[in-house]
Coordinates of C-alpha atoms and ligand atoms in Angstrom, one line a residue:
M1 CA -14.4 20.8 -14.2
E2 CA -12.8 20.9 -10.3
N3 CA -12.3 17.8 -7.8
K4 CA -14.8 17.8 -5.1
V5 CA -13.0 15.3 -2.5
F6 CA -17.1 13.7 -0.6
V7 CA -16.3 12.2 2.2
M8 CA -18.8 10.0 3.3
D9 CA -19.7 11.0 6.7
H10 CA -22.4 8.8 7.6
P11 CA -23.4 6.2 10.7
L12 CA -23.5 3.1 9.1
I13 CA -20.4 4.0 7.8
Q14 CA -18.3 5.2 9.9
H15 CA -19.2 2.3 12.8
K16 CA -18.3 -0.3 10.2
L17 CA -14.9 2.1 9.7
T18 CA -13.7 1.9 13.6
F19 CA -14.0 -2.2 13.1
L20 CA -12.1 -2.4 10.2
R21 CA -9.6 -0.5 11.7
D22 CA -8.8 -2.7 14.6
K23 CA -6.1 -5.0 14.7
N24 CA -8.1 -7.7 16.2
T25 CA -10.4 -8.1 13.3
G26 CA -9.9 -10.9 11.2
S27 CA -9.8 -11.2 7.6
K28 CA -13.0 -13.2 7.4
E29 CA -15.1 -10.0 9.2
F30 CA -12.6 -7.6 7.5
R31 CA -13.7 -8.4 3.9
A32 CA -17.5 -8.6 4.7
L33 CA -16.8 -4.7 6.4
V34 CA -15.1 -3.6 3.2
S35 CA -17.7 -5.5 0.9
E36 CA -20.0 -3.4 3.2
I37 CA -19.0 0.0 3.1
A38 CA -18.0 -0.1 -0.4
M39 CA -22.4 -1.2 -0.6
L40 CA -23.3 1.8 1.2
M41 CA -20.3 4.1 -0.7
C42 CA -22.0 3.3 -3.9
Y43 CA -24.9 4.5 -2.8
E44 CA -24.0 7.7 -2.3
A45 CA -22.0 7.7 -5.5
T46 CA -24.3 7.3 -8.0
R47 CA -26.6 9.4 -6.2
D48 CA -25.7 12.2 -9.4
L49 CA -27.7 9.0 -12.2
P50 CA -29.7 11.1 -14.0
L51 CA -33.6 10.0 -14.4
Q52 CA -36.4 9.6 -17.3
D53 CA -40.0 9.7 -16.9
V54 CA -41.9 6.0 -17.3
E55 CA -45.0 5.3 -17.7
I56 CA -47.1 1.6 -16.0
E57 CA -49.7 0.4 -14.8
T58 CA -49.7 -0.4 -10.3
P59 CA -53.6 -2.5 -9.7
M60 CA -54.2 1.2 -8.9
G61 CA -53.9 2.6 -12.4
K62 CA -51.6 4.4 -14.9
A63 CA -48.5 6.2 -13.5
T64 CA -45.7 8.1 -14.3
T65 CA -42.8 7.6 -12.3
K66 CA -38.8 7.1 -12.9
V67 CA -35.7 4.8 -13.3
I68 CA -32.0 5.5 -14.3
A69 CA -31.8 7.4 -17.9
G70 CA -30.0 4.7 -19.2
R71 CA -26.3 5.2 -18.4
K72 CA -24.3 3.2 -18.4
L73 CA -21.7 2.1 -15.7
A74 CA -18.4 -0.3 -15.3
F75 CA -16.8 -0.9 -12.0
V76 CA -13.0 -1.1 -12.1
P77 CA -11.0 -2.5 -8.8
I78 CA -7.7 -1.9 -8.6
L79 CA -5.8 -5.0 -8.0
R80 CA -5.8 -6.5 -5.3
A81 CA -7.6 -4.9 -2.7
G82 CA -9.7 -3.6 -4.6
L83 CA -11.6 -6.6 -5.0
G84 CA -12.8 -6.5 -2.2
M85 CA -15.2 -4.1 -2.9
V86 CA -16.5 -5.4 -6.1
D87 CA -18.9 -8.2 -4.3
G88 CA -20.8 -4.3 -2.7
V89 CA -20.8 -2.4 -5.5
L90 CA -22.6 -5.3 -7.9
A91 CA -24.7 -5.5 -5.5
L92 CA -26.1 -2.4 -5.6
V93 CA -25.7 -2.0 -10.3
P94 CA -26.1 -5.9 -10.5
A95 CA -25.8 -5.0 -14.5
A96 CA -22.6 -3.4 -14.0
K97 CA -19.0 -4.4 -16.1
V98 CA -16.2 -5.5 -14.3
G99 CA -12.2 -4.3 -15.3
H100 CA -9.4 -4.7 -13.4
I101 CA -5.7 -3.4 -13.4
G102 CA -2.9 -4.5 -11.1
L103 CA -0.7 -3.1 -10.0
Y104 CA 1.6 -3.0 -7.1
R105 CA 3.8 -0.7 -5.3
D106 CA 7.6 -1.2 -5.0
H107 CA 8.4 -1.3 -1.9
Q108 CA 11.5 0.2 -2.5
T109 CA 10.5 3.2 -4.6
L110 CA 6.5 3.6 -3.4
M111 CA 5.4 3.7 -7.0
P112 CA 3.7 1.0 -8.7
V113 CA 3.8 -1.8 -11.3
E114 CA 1.1 -3.1 -13.4
Y115 CA 1.0 -6.4 -14.7
Y116 CA -2.6 -6.7 -15.4
N117 CA -5.1 -4.6 -17.2
K118 CA -8.2 -6.1 -18.9
L119 CA -11.1 -3.4 -19.7
P120 CA -14.1 -3.5 -20.5
Q121 CA -14.4 -3.8 -24.3
D122 CA -17.5 -1.0 -24.6
I123 CA -16.2 1.2 -21.7
S124 CA -16.1 4.6 -23.8
E125 CA -19.5 4.4 -23.6
R126 CA -19.5 3.9 -19.7
D127 CA -18.9 5.9 -16.7
V128 CA -16.2 4.4 -14.9
I129 CA -16.2 4.3 -11.3
V130 CA -12.3 3.5 -10.4
L131 CA -11.7 1.1 -6.8
D132 CA -9.7 1.2 -4.2
P133 CA -9.1 0.5 -0.4
M134 CA -6.3 3.1 -0.1
L135 CA -5.4 6.2 -0.9
A136 CA -2.0 6.8 -0.2
T137 CA 0.5 8.6 -1.9
G138 CA -2.0 8.5 -4.8
G139 CA 0.6 7.2 -7.2
S140 CA -1.7 3.6 -8.0
A141 CA -5.4 5.3 -7.8
I142 CA -3.3 8.0 -10.6
D143 CA -1.4 5.4 -12.7
A144 CA -4.8 2.8 -13.0
I145 CA -7.2 6.1 -13.8
S146 CA -4.8 7.2 -16.6
I147 CA -4.6 3.3 -17.7
I148 CA -8.2 4.1 -18.3
K149 CA -8.5 7.7 -19.5
R150 CA -6.8 5.9 -22.9
S151 CA -10.1 4.2 -23.6
N152 CA -11.7 7.0 -23.4
P153 CA -14.8 6.7 -20.5
K154 CA -17.3 8.9 -20.3
S155 CA -16.2 10.0 -16.7
I156 CA -14.6 8.5 -14.1
K157 CA -15.0 8.8 -10.3
F158 CA -11.9 6.8 -7.9
M159 CA -13.5 5.6 -4.5
C160 CA -12.0 4.4 -1.5
I161 CA -11.9 4.0 1.7
I162 CA -9.2 5.9 3.3
A163 CA -7.6 8.2 2.1
A164 CA -4.0 9.7 3.3
P165 CA -4.3 14.0 2.0
E166 CA -0.9 13.7 0.9
G167 CA -2.9 11.3 -1.7
I168 CA -5.7 13.7 -2.3
E169 CA -3.6 16.5 -3.3
A170 CA -1.1 14.3 -6.1
L171 CA -4.9 12.7 -7.0
T172 CA -6.7 15.7 -7.7
K173 CA -3.7 17.5 -9.4
A174 CA -2.9 14.9 -11.4
H175 CA -6.7 14.0 -12.3
P176 CA -8.9 17.4 -12.0
D177 CA -11.7 15.9 -13.7
V178 CA -11.9 12.9 -11.2
Q179 CA -14.6 13.3 -8.5
V180 CA -13.0 11.7 -5.4
Y181 CA -14.9 9.9 -2.6
C182 CA -13.0 8.3 0.8
A183 CA -15.2 7.7 4.1
A184 CA -12.2 8.9 6.3
V185 CA -9.3 11.2 5.5
D186 CA -6.7 10.7 8.1
Q187 CA -3.4 12.0 9.9
K188 CA -0.8 11.6 7.1
L189 CA 1.9 9.1 5.7
N190 CA 4.6 7.5 7.6
E191 CA 8.6 6.8 6.5
I192 CA 7.6 3.9 4.9
G193 CA 4.4 5.1 2.6
Y194 CA 1.2 3.5 5.6
I195 CA -1.7 5.5 6.2
V196 CA -1.1 7.1 9.7
P197 CA -3.6 5.5 11.5
G198 CA -5.4 3.4 8.6
L199 CA -5.9 0.6 8.8
G200 CA -2.2 -1.5 7.9
D201 CA -1.9 -3.1 4.7
A202 CA -5.5 -3.7 3.0
G203 CA -4.6 -6.8 0.3
D204 CA -3.2 -8.8 3.4
R205 CA -6.0 -7.8 5.9
I206 CA -8.2 -9.3 3.1
F207 CA -7.5 -12.4 1.9
G208 CA -5.4 -13.0 5.1
T209 CA -1.1 -12.6 3.4
L210 CA 0.1 -10.7 6.8
Ligands
PRP1 C1 -2.2 -0.7 -2.0 C2 -3.6 -0.1 -1.7 C3 -3.5 0.9 -3.7 C4 -2.1 1.1 -3.1 C5 -1.7 2.5 -2.3 O1 -2.2 -2.0 -2.9 O2 -4.9 -1.0 -1.9 O3 -4.1 -0.2 -4.2 O4 -1.4 0.2 -1.5 O5 -0.8 3.1 -2.5 P1 -0.3 4.3 -3.5 O6 -1.4 5.4 -3.3 O7 0.7 4.7 -2.2 O8 0.1 3.9 -4.7 P2 -0.5 -2.6 -2.7 O9 0.6 -1.9 -3.1 O10 -0.3 -2.9 -1.1 O11 -0.9 -4.2 -3.4 P3 -2.0 -5.7 -3.6 O12 -3.8 -4.7 -4.0 O13 -2.2 -5.8 -4.6 O14 -1.7 -5.6 -1.6
URA2 N1 -1.3 0.4 0.8 C1 -2.2 -0.2 1.8 O1 -3.4 -1.5 2.0 N2 -2.8 0.7 3.3 C2 -1.6 1.5 2.9 O2 -1.2 2.8 4.7 C3 -0.9 2.7 3.0 C4 -1.3 1.5 0.8

């Protein structure tokens, strides 16, 4: 399957993204915004979940209506910053399981270093949505998805808030079967691998470790 990159230009998402980018936004508000944006993005990223008919009775009589057709989801945040998106997506899909992949970028090489990996045991029966607010060089997303693929999930989507063109290019090349969802594609990476204009270091802004 060919990758598609979905840029979510819904006004509510774009409005919240502006405040997320603002350097004067403190950690408390930043965390709330990441969570709210993740929830709105999840609404769109689950649009293709299949439905099936069920028979129910309303107070007025019988009705044939729809429920989600037994699809099981797993969310996998990339630590640390992906953790900020978990509450928002679980608000929409509370029955989903949550795995964790711990990766950090080596500041010199910009290469991701793995330090944690715990995925749901039944991940091979699940559709996975990987969460990370930032797609910069793409190295972290590419590695996280390669790690998850070893457990044979049914499908994988990648959801980030801000993407760099370089990251999209690298990720779609490395994993052409993975659909990518983002709220914005920014101009470029700077010389130390940060997204411009971006929002700075997402993990530090979420956890107040600046
Ligand atoms: C950030 C971000 C991504 C990664 C993106 O994490 O949350 O995981 O960088 O960069 P890449 O596309 O070039 O790999 P970071 O390494 O700063 O770790 P942290 O979340 O623990 O702060
Ligand atoms: N990671 C971040 O948190 N921000 C960037 O701009 C790039 C990578």
